[in-house]
Coordinates of C-alpha atoms in Angstrom, one line a residue:
M59 CA -4.9 1.9 -10.5
K60 CA -1.6 2.3 -8.5
V61 CA -0.7 0.3 -5.4
L62 CA 1.9 1.9 -2.9
V63 CA 3.3 0.2 0.1
V64 CA 4.8 2.5 3.0
S65 CA 6.4 1.3 6.0
H66 CA 9.0 1.7 8.6
G67 CA 12.5 0.5 7.5
S68 CA 12.9 -1.9 4.6
F69 CA 9.5 -3.9 4.9
A70 CA 7.8 -2.1 2.1
K71 CA 10.7 -2.9 -0.2
S72 CA 10.9 -6.7 1.0
L73 CA 7.3 -7.2 0.6
V74 CA 7.1 -5.8 -2.8
E75 CA 10.4 -7.8 -4.1
T76 CA 9.0 -11.0 -2.3
G77 CA 5.7 -10.6 -3.9
A78 CA 7.1 -10.2 -7.3
M79 CA 9.4 -13.3 -6.6
I80 CA 6.2 -15.5 -5.7
T81 CA 3.9 -14.1 -8.3
G82 CA 6.0 -13.3 -11.2
F83 CA 4.3 -9.6 -11.1
N84 CA 7.1 -7.2 -11.3
N85 CA 6.4 -3.6 -11.0
A86 CA 2.8 -4.6 -9.3
S87 CA 3.4 -1.6 -6.9
D88 CA 5.6 1.2 -5.9
F89 CA 7.0 1.8 -2.3
F90 CA 8.4 4.3 0.0
I91 CA 10.4 3.3 3.2
L92 CA 11.0 5.4 6.3
D93 CA 14.3 4.9 7.9
S94 CA 16.7 6.6 9.8
D95 CA 18.4 8.3 7.0
K96 CA 15.4 10.2 6.0
N97 CA 13.4 12.7 8.1
I98 CA 9.7 12.8 8.0
A99 CA 9.5 16.0 6.0
E100 CA 11.5 14.4 3.2
Y101 CA 9.2 11.2 3.4
E102 CA 6.0 13.4 3.2
N103 CA 7.2 15.4 0.2
E104 CA 8.3 11.9 -1.7
I105 CA 4.6 10.7 -1.0
F106 CA 3.1 14.0 -1.8
T107 CA 4.9 14.1 -5.3
Y108 CA 3.7 10.5 -5.8
F109 CA 0.1 11.5 -5.1
E110 CA 0.4 14.6 -7.5
D111 CA 2.2 12.5 -10.4
Y112 CA -1.0 10.0 -10.3
N113 CA -4.5 11.0 -10.6
D114 CA -6.0 7.4 -10.9
D115 CA -7.0 5.5 -7.7
I116 CA -4.3 4.8 -5.4
L117 CA -4.4 2.0 -2.9
V118 CA -2.0 2.3 0.0
L119 CA -0.8 -0.7 1.8
A120 CA 0.7 0.4 5.4
D121 CA 2.6 -1.5 7.9
I122 CA 0.9 -0.2 11.1
Q123 CA -2.1 2.0 11.8
G124 CA -0.9 5.1 13.7
G125 CA 2.6 4.7 12.6
S126 CA 4.4 7.4 10.8
P127 CA 4.2 6.1 7.3
F128 CA 0.3 5.8 7.9
N129 CA 0.0 9.0 9.6
T130 CA 1.9 10.7 6.7
V131 CA -0.2 9.4 4.0
L132 CA -3.6 10.0 6.2
K133 CA -2.5 13.6 6.5
L134 CA -1.9 14.1 2.8
I135 CA -5.2 12.6 1.9
R136 CA -6.9 14.9 4.5
Q137 CA -5.2 17.9 2.8
S138 CA -6.1 17.1 -0.7
S139 CA -9.5 16.9 -2.2
R140 CA -9.2 13.3 -3.7
S141 CA -11.5 10.6 -2.7
N142 CA -9.8 7.8 -4.8
I143 CA -6.9 7.1 -2.4
Y144 CA -7.6 4.3 0.2
I145 CA -5.5 2.9 2.7
I146 CA -5.3 -0.7 4.2
T147 CA -3.1 -1.2 7.3
G148 CA -1.6 -4.2 8.7
I149 CA -0.4 -5.5 5.5
N150 CA 1.4 -8.9 5.1
L151 CA 2.3 -11.1 2.5
P152 CA -0.6 -13.1 2.0
L153 CA -2.8 -10.0 1.7
Y154 CA -0.3 -8.4 -0.7
I155 CA -0.2 -11.5 -3.0
E156 CA -4.0 -11.3 -3.0
I157 CA -4.3 -7.7 -3.7
V158 CA -1.9 -7.7 -6.7
S159 CA -3.6 -10.8 -8.0
L160 CA -7.0 -9.4 -7.7
I161 CA -5.7 -6.5 -10.0
K162 CA -3.7 -8.5 -12.4
F163 CA -6.0 -11.4 -13.0
D164 CA -9.5 -9.9 -12.2
N165 CA -9.0 -6.3 -13.2
S166 CA -10.9 -5.4 -10.0
N167 CA -11.3 -1.9 -9.3
L168 CA -10.4 -0.3 -6.3
T169 CA -13.7 -0.5 -4.5
Q170 CA -13.9 -4.2 -5.3
I171 CA -10.6 -4.5 -4.1
V172 CA -11.2 -2.9 -0.7
E173 CA -14.4 -5.1 -0.4
Q174 CA -12.7 -8.3 -1.0
I175 CA -9.9 -7.7 1.3
K176 CA -12.3 -6.8 4.0
S177 CA -14.0 -10.1 3.5
I178 CA -10.8 -12.2 3.6
K179 CA -8.4 -10.2 6.0
D180 CA -8.8 -12.7 8.9
S181 CA -7.8 -15.5 6.7
S182 CA -4.4 -14.6 6.1
I183 CA -3.3 -15.1 9.8
K184 CA -3.5 -18.9 11.0
F185 CA -2.6 -20.6 14.2
I186 CA -1.2 -24.0 13.8
N187 CA -0.3 -26.4 16.8

């Protein structure tokens, strides 16, 4: 299984690097960033090529539902005949760490990871006063 993080700006890169620093899991995922130096066609082509290169399950982690990175991935999924690409939006560091840990320690498959994340998603955000 592959994990791909997509985002506006350098968020995806920073998330992957910070996750690696905390967990020690280098190369746990790949990332594509959309910034002012790249147009949407270039971004779409990068992700299309990535999808073509990997036939295994792919879990895409996106920063914002409805944002250009999310919309690009969704468009490519809808254009393909693949049913083994899932998207989780609103990704944050605790969820990212949970996902890569599930893959590394539990050897969870894509369906198991998605179900686990759906059950714990609200616990990654806390209000403390």
